[in-house]
XYZ file of C-alpha atoms in Angstrom:
464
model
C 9.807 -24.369 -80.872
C 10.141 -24.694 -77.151
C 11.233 -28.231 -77.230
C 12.398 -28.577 -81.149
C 16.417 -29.180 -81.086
C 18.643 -27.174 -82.187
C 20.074 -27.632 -85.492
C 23.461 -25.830 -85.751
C 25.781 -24.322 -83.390
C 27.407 -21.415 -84.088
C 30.403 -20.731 -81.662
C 31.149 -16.882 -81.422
C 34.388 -16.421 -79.415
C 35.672 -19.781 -81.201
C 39.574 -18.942 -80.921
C 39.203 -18.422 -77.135
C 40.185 -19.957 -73.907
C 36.728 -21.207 -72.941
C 36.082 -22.880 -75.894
C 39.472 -24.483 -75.539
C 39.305 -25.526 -72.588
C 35.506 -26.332 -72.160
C 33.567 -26.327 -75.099
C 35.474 -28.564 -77.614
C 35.514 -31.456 -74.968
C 32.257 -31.133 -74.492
C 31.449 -31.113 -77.754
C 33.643 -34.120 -78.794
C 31.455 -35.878 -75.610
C 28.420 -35.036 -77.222
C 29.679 -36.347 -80.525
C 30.274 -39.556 -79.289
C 27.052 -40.008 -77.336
C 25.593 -39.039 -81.085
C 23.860 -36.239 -79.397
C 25.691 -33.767 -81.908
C 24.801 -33.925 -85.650
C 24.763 -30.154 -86.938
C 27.331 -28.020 -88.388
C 29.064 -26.282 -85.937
C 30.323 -23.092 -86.924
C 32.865 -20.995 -85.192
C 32.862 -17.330 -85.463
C 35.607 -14.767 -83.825
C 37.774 -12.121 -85.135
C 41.563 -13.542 -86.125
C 41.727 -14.448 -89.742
C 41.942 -18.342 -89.325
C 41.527 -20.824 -91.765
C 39.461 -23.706 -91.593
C 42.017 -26.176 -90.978
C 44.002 -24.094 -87.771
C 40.242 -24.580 -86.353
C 40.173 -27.731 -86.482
C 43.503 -27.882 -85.427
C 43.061 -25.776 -82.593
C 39.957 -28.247 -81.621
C 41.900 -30.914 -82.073
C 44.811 -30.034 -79.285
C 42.191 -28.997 -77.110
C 40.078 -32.716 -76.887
C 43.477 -34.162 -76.807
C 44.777 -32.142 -73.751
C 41.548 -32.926 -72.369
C 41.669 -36.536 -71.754
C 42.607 -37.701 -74.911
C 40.127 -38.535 -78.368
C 40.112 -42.357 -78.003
C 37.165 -42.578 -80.109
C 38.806 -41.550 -83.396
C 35.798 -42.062 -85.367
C 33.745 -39.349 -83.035
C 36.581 -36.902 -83.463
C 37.028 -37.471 -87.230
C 33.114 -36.324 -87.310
C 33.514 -33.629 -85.262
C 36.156 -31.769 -87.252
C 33.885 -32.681 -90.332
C 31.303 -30.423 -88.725
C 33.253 -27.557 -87.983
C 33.306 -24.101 -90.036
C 34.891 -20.909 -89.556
C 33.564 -17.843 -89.968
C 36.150 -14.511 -89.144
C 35.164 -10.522 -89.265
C 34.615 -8.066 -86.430
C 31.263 -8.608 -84.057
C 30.117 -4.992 -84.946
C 30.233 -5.479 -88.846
C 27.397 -6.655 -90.532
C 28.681 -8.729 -92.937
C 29.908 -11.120 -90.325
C 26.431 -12.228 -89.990
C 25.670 -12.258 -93.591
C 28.596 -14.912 -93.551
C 27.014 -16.797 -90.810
C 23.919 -17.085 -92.398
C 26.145 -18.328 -95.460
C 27.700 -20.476 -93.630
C 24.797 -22.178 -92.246
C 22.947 -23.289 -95.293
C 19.576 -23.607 -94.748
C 19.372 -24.318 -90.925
C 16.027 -23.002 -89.158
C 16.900 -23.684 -85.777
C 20.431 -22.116 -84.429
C 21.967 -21.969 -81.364
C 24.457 -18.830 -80.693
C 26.630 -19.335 -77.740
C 28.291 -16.253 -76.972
C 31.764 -17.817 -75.163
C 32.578 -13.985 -75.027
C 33.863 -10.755 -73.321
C 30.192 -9.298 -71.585
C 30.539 -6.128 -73.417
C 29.803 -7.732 -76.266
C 27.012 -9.571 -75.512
C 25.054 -6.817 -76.497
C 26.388 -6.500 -79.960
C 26.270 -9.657 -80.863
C 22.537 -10.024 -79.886
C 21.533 -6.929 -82.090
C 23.777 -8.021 -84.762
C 21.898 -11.769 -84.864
C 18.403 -9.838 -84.580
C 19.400 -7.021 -87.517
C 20.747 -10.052 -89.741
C 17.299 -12.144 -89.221
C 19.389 -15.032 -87.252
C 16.983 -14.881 -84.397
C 13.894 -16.348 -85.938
C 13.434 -19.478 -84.303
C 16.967 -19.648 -82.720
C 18.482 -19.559 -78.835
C 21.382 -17.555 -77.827
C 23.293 -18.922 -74.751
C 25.005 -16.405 -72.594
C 28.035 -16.965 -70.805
C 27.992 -15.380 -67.088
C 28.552 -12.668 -65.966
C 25.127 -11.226 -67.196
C 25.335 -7.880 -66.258
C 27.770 -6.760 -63.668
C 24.863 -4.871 -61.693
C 21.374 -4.218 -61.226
C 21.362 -1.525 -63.906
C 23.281 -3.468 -66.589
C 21.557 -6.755 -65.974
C 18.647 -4.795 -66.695
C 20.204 -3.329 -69.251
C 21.216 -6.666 -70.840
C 17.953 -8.350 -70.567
C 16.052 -5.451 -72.356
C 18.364 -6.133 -75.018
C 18.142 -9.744 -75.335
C 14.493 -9.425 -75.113
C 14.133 -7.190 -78.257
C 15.744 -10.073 -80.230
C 14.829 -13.310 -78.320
C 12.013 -14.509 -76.150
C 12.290 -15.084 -72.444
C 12.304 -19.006 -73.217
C 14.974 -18.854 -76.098
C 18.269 -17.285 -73.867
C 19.704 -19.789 -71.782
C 22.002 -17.757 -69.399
C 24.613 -20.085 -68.601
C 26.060 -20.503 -64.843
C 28.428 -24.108 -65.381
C 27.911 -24.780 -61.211
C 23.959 -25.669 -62.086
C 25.297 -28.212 -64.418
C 27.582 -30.134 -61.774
C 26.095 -33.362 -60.581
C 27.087 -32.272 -56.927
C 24.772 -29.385 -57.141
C 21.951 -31.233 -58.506
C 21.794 -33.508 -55.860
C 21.391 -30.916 -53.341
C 18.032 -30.616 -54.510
C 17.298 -34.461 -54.802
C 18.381 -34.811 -51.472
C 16.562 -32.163 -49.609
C 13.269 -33.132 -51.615
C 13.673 -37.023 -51.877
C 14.084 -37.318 -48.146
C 11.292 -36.417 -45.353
C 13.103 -37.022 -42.478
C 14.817 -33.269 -43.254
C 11.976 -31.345 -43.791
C 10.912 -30.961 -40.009
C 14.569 -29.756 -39.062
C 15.097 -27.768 -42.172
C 14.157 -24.343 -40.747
C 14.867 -21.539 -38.137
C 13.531 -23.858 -35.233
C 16.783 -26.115 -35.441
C 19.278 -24.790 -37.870
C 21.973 -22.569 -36.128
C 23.362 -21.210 -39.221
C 24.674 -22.187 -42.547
C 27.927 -21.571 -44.482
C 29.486 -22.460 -47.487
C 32.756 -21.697 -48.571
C 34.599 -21.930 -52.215
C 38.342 -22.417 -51.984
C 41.043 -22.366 -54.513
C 44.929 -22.899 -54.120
C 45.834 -20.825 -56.882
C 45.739 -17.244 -58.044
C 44.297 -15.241 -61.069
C 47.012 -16.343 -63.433
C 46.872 -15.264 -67.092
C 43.111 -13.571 -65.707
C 44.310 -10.263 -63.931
C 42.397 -8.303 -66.836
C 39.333 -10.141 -66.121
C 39.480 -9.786 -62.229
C 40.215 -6.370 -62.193
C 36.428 -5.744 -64.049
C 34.936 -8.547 -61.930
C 36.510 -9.586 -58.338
C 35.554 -12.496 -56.216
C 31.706 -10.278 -55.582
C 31.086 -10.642 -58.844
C 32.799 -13.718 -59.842
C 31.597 -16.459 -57.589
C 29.189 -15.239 -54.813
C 27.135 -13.298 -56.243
C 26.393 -16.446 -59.116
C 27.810 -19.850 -58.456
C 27.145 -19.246 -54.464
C 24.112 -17.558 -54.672
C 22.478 -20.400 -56.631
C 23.520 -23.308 -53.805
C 21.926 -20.618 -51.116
C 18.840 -21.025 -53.282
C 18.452 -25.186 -53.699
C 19.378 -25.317 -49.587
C 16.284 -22.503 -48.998
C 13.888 -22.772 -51.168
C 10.359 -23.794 -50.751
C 9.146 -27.167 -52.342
C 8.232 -26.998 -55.810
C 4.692 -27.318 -56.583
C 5.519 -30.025 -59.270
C 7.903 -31.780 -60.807
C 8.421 -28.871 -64.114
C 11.688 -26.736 -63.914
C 9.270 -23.770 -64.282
C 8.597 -24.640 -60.836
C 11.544 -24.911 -59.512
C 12.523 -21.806 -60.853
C 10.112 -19.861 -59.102
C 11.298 -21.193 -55.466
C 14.917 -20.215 -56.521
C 13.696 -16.557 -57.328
C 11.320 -16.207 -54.852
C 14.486 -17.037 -52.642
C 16.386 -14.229 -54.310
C 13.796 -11.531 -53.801
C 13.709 -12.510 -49.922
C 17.426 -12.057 -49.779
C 18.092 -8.589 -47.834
C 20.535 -6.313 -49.301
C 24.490 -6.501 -48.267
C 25.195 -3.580 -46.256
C 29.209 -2.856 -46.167
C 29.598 -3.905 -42.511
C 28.180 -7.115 -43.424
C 31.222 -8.098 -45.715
C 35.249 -8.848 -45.776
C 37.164 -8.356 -48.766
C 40.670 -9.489 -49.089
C 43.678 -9.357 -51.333
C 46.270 -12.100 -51.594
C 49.673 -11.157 -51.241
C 51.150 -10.542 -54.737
C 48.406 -10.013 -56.197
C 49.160 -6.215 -57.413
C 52.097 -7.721 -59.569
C 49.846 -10.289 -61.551
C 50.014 -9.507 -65.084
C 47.269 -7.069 -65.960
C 46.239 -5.914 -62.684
C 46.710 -2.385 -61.241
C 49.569 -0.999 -58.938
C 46.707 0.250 -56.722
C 44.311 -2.066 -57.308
C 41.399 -2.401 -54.282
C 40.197 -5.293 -56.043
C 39.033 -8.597 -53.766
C 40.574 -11.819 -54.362
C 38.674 -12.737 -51.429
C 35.297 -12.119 -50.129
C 33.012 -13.308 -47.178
C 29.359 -12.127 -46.636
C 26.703 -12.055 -44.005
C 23.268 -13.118 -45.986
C 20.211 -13.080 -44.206
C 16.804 -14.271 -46.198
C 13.586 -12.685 -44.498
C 11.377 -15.657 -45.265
C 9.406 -17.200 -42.280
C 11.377 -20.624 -42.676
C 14.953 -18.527 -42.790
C 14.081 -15.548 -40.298
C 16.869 -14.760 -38.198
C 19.102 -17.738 -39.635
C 22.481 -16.090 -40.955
C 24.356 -17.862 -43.932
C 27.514 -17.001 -43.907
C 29.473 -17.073 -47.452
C 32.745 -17.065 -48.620
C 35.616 -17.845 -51.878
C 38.948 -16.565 -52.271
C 42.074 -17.202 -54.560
C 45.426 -18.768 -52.651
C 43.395 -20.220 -49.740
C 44.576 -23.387 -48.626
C 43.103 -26.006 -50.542
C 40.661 -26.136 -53.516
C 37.557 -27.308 -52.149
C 33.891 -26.195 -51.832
C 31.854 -27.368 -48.650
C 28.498 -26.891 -47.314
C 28.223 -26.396 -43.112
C 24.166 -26.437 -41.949
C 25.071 -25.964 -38.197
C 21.836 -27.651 -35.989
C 21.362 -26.344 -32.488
C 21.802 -27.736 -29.284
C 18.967 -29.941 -28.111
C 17.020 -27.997 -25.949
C 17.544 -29.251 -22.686
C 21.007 -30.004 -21.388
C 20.719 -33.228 -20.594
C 24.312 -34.225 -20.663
C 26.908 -31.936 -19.717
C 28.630 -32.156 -23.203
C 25.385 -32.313 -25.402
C 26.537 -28.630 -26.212
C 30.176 -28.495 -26.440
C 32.185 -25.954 -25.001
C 34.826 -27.009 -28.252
C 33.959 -28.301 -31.269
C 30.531 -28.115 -33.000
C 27.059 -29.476 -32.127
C 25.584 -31.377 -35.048
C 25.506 -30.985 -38.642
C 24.843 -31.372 -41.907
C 28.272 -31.697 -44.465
C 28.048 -31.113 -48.486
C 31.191 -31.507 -49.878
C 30.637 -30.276 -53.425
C 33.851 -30.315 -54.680
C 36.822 -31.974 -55.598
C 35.032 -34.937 -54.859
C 30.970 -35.441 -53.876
C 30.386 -36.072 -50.298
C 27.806 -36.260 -47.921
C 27.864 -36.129 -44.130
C 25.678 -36.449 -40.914
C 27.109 -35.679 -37.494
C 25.709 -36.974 -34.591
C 27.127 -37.621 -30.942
C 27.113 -41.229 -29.491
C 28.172 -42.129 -26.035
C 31.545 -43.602 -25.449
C 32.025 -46.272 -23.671
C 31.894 -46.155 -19.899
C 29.867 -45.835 -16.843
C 29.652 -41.971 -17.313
C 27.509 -40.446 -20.165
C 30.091 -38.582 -21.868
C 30.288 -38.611 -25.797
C 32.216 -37.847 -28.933
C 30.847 -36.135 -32.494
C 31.252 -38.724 -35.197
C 29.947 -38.469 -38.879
C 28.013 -41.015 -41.469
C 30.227 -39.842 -44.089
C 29.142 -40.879 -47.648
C 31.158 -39.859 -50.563
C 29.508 -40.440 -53.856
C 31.595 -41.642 -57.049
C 30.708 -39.926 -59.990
C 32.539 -41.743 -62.557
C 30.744 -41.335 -65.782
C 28.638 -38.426 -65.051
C 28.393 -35.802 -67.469
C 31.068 -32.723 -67.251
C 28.956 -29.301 -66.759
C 29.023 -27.912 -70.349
C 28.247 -31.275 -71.727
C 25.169 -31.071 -69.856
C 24.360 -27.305 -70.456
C 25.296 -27.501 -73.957
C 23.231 -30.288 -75.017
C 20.178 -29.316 -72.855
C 20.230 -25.618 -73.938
C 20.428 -27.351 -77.873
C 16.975 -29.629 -76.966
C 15.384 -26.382 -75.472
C 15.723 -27.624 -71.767
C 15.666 -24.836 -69.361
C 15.698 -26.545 -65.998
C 19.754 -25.774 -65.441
C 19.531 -21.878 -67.053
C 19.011 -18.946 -64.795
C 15.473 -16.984 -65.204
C 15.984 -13.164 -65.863
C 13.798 -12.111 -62.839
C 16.230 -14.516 -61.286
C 19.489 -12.654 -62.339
C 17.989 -9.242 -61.426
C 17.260 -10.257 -57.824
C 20.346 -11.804 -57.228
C 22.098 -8.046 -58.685
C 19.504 -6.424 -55.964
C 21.124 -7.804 -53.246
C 25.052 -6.913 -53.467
C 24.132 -4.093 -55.835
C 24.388 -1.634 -52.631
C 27.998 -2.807 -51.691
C 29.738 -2.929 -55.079
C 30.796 0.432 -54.795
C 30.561 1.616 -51.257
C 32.487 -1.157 -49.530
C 35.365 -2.139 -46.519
C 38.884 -1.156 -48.720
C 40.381 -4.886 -48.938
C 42.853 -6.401 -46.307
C 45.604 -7.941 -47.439
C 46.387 -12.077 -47.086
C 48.732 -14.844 -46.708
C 48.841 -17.128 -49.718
C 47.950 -20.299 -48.286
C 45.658 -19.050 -45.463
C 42.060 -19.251 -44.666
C 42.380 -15.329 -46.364
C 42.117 -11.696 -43.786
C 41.809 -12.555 -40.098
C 38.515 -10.175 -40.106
C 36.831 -12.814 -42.012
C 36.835 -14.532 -38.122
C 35.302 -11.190 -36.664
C 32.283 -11.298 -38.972
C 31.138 -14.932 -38.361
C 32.053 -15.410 -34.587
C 28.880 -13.967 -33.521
C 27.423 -17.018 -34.622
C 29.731 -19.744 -35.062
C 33.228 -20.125 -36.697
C 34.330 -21.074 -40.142
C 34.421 -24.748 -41.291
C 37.263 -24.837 -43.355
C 37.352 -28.209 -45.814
C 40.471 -30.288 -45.591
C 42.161 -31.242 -48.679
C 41.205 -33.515 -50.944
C 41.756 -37.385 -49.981
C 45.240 -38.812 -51.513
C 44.531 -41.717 -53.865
């Protein structure tokens, strides 16, 4: 079973934005790769017919990119079922097990609202859809220590460890990947990668734009909860882990937690929330609302490569641009050499990961100018990767979690340690300061990393 392939999907949460906007595409990529041959059946609670389905999938691979392979999207919507009724009702199961004629091996992918997660697993386990099936969870799992918990006691009475595939769509970006090729396919960075030369580290997630049409969302989640705490937590973990003791996911699965557990709990003073302006009148969100549309964090990992090395994170709605970076910050050489080895202005060297909108990499080194004095300038080997034809995150995710391939998924040990740490400041925390839209967010943010260094803030992405 661990490695037998899935053979059905059934969609819960079909009519939804997710699935519009991600999961058809990906599914219509799969499809043509001929990666997808099982019924796909969609499950969610409006009283559609078959047809506005595959309608509805239809629009969505069109607005996509297009379906220039008519042939893949003609057997897509040939695949497609609908099954309607109300999560909590047992006969919507009895349906799906109708609908799915005979298959042994399902896949349920919960693209749904976390409080239903819950119900939905039960449901599949009272109905008998479990045997010999995975259930893929959309994040957030949990939104604490005590409902992660929670969650994965649930799960667990229905589905082995091996069959849930909690889904987190950064692991499945190519970008993030090759943060751990490159640290671990390279040994001229393992003798600097530790507290002897690295200064600090920080990584920041931007985005130009607001909550939109997701106020109702944000106000259960924030930016915590929403990216650091899950997409930002997991590149902390490929940048500090250990190496893997083979070349098995299980392996490097164990660094990454390990990593997790050595994380040291937020404290409040160790944080800046922010709000951008306007945000109060988004559709959906409270008058009053203290909720953080922005959020920066002082991490430190008490490991004896990481002691005493802060990583300073940070994401926010209506920055600037929409861009996530990577800063390692080295130290000065040791001996001062040259009066500007150690610039008064500017930064010593570095290491650059631009993960997003594009894939970069970057070195920065000083060099001498030319002259009779030995004065020099910072200048970077830049290399920025094109990633033309690699695989969109939920066509990865989806057709690895339908093969049984873990390696991408996020271990429940995992998920609770990752809770443990910003558990203590999700309720008592710094009230939020409001923000320009189209800043670098709450001027505090400044206050919290100066100590150590000062925020790298990407620049926009390249015109072509």
């Amino acid at each position: 079973m661990a490695t037998a392939k899935s053979d059905a999907l059934v969609l819960f949460g079909v009519t939804g934005d997710l699935a519009h906007k991600m999961i058809f595409p990906a599914l219509y990529a799969l499809t043509k790769k001929g990666a997808l041959d099982m019924p796909v059946i969609g499950v969610a609670f409006p009283k559609w017919s078959r047809e506005r389905l595959r309608k509805r999938a239809t629009d969505s691979i069109e607005k996509s990119g297009g379906a220039s392979d008519r042939r893949a999207l003609k057997e897509l919507l040939s695949r497609l079922e609908y099954v309607s009724g109300d999560y909590k009702d047992p006969a919507t199961y009895t349906a799906i097990k109708t609908a799915l004629s005979g298959a042994k091996r399902p896949a349920h992918y919960l693209a749904i609202p976390p409080s239903l997660f819950g119900t939905v697993i039960e449901g599949l386990g009272a109905a008998g859809l479990a045997k010999n099936a995975r259930v893929i969870v959309e994040k957030p799992f949990g939104r604490d220590l005590a409902s992660a918990r929670e969650l994965n006691a649930v799960a667990h009475k229905v589905f082995p460890e091996e069959s849930i595939f909690r889904i987190d769509h950064y692991l499945g970006k190519e970008a993030i990947m090759n943060i751990l090729y490159f640290r671990f396919a390279n040994s001229f960075l393992e003798p600097i990668w530790n507290r002897n030369y690295i200064e600090s580290v920080q990584i920041t997630m931007a985005e130009d734009f607001g909550v939109g049409k997701r106020g109702a969302f944000y106000e259960t989640a924030g930016c915590l909860r929403d990216v650091i705490e899950n997409h930002l937590f997991q590149v902390v973990a490929l940048l500090a882990m250990e190496p893997p003791s083979g070349q098995h996911f299980h392996a490097v699965h164990e660094e990454k937690a390990r990593i997790f557990k050595a994380m040291r709990p937020l404290k409040p003073a160790e944080m800046v929330r922010g709000q951008y302006d306007g945000y109060r009148k988004e559709p959906d969100v409270a008058r009053n609302s203290d909720v953080e549309t922005y959020c920066a964090v002082r991490l430190m990992i008490d490991s004896w490569r990481w002691e005493g090395v802060p990583w300073y994170l940070r994401s926010g709605k209506y920055l600037k641009t929409t861009a996530t970076e990577v800063l390692l910050e080295l130290k000065a050489p040791p001996q001062k050499l040259f009066d500007d080895s150690e610039p008064a202005h500017g930064r010593t060297n570095y290491v650059r990961f631009r993960i997003s909108p594009d894939s970069a990499l970057a070195l920065a080194a000083r060099v001498k100018v030319p002259g009779q004095e030995y004065i020099g300038k910072q200048e970077e080997l830049f290399l920025c990767e094109e990633l033309a034809g690699a695989e969109p995150p939920y066509e990865r995710l989806l057709g690895d979690a339908m093969a049984g391939q873990s390696a991408l998924f996020t271990r429940e040990d995992a998920v609770e340690a990752a809770w443990a740490v910003v558990d203590p400041v999700l309720k008592h925390h710094p009230r939020v300061r409001r923000y320009r839209r189209g800043s670098w967010g709450p001027k505090s943010a400044d206050a919290l990393i100066a100590p150590d260094s000062r925020w790298h803030d990407p620049a926009p992405e390249p015109e072509k």
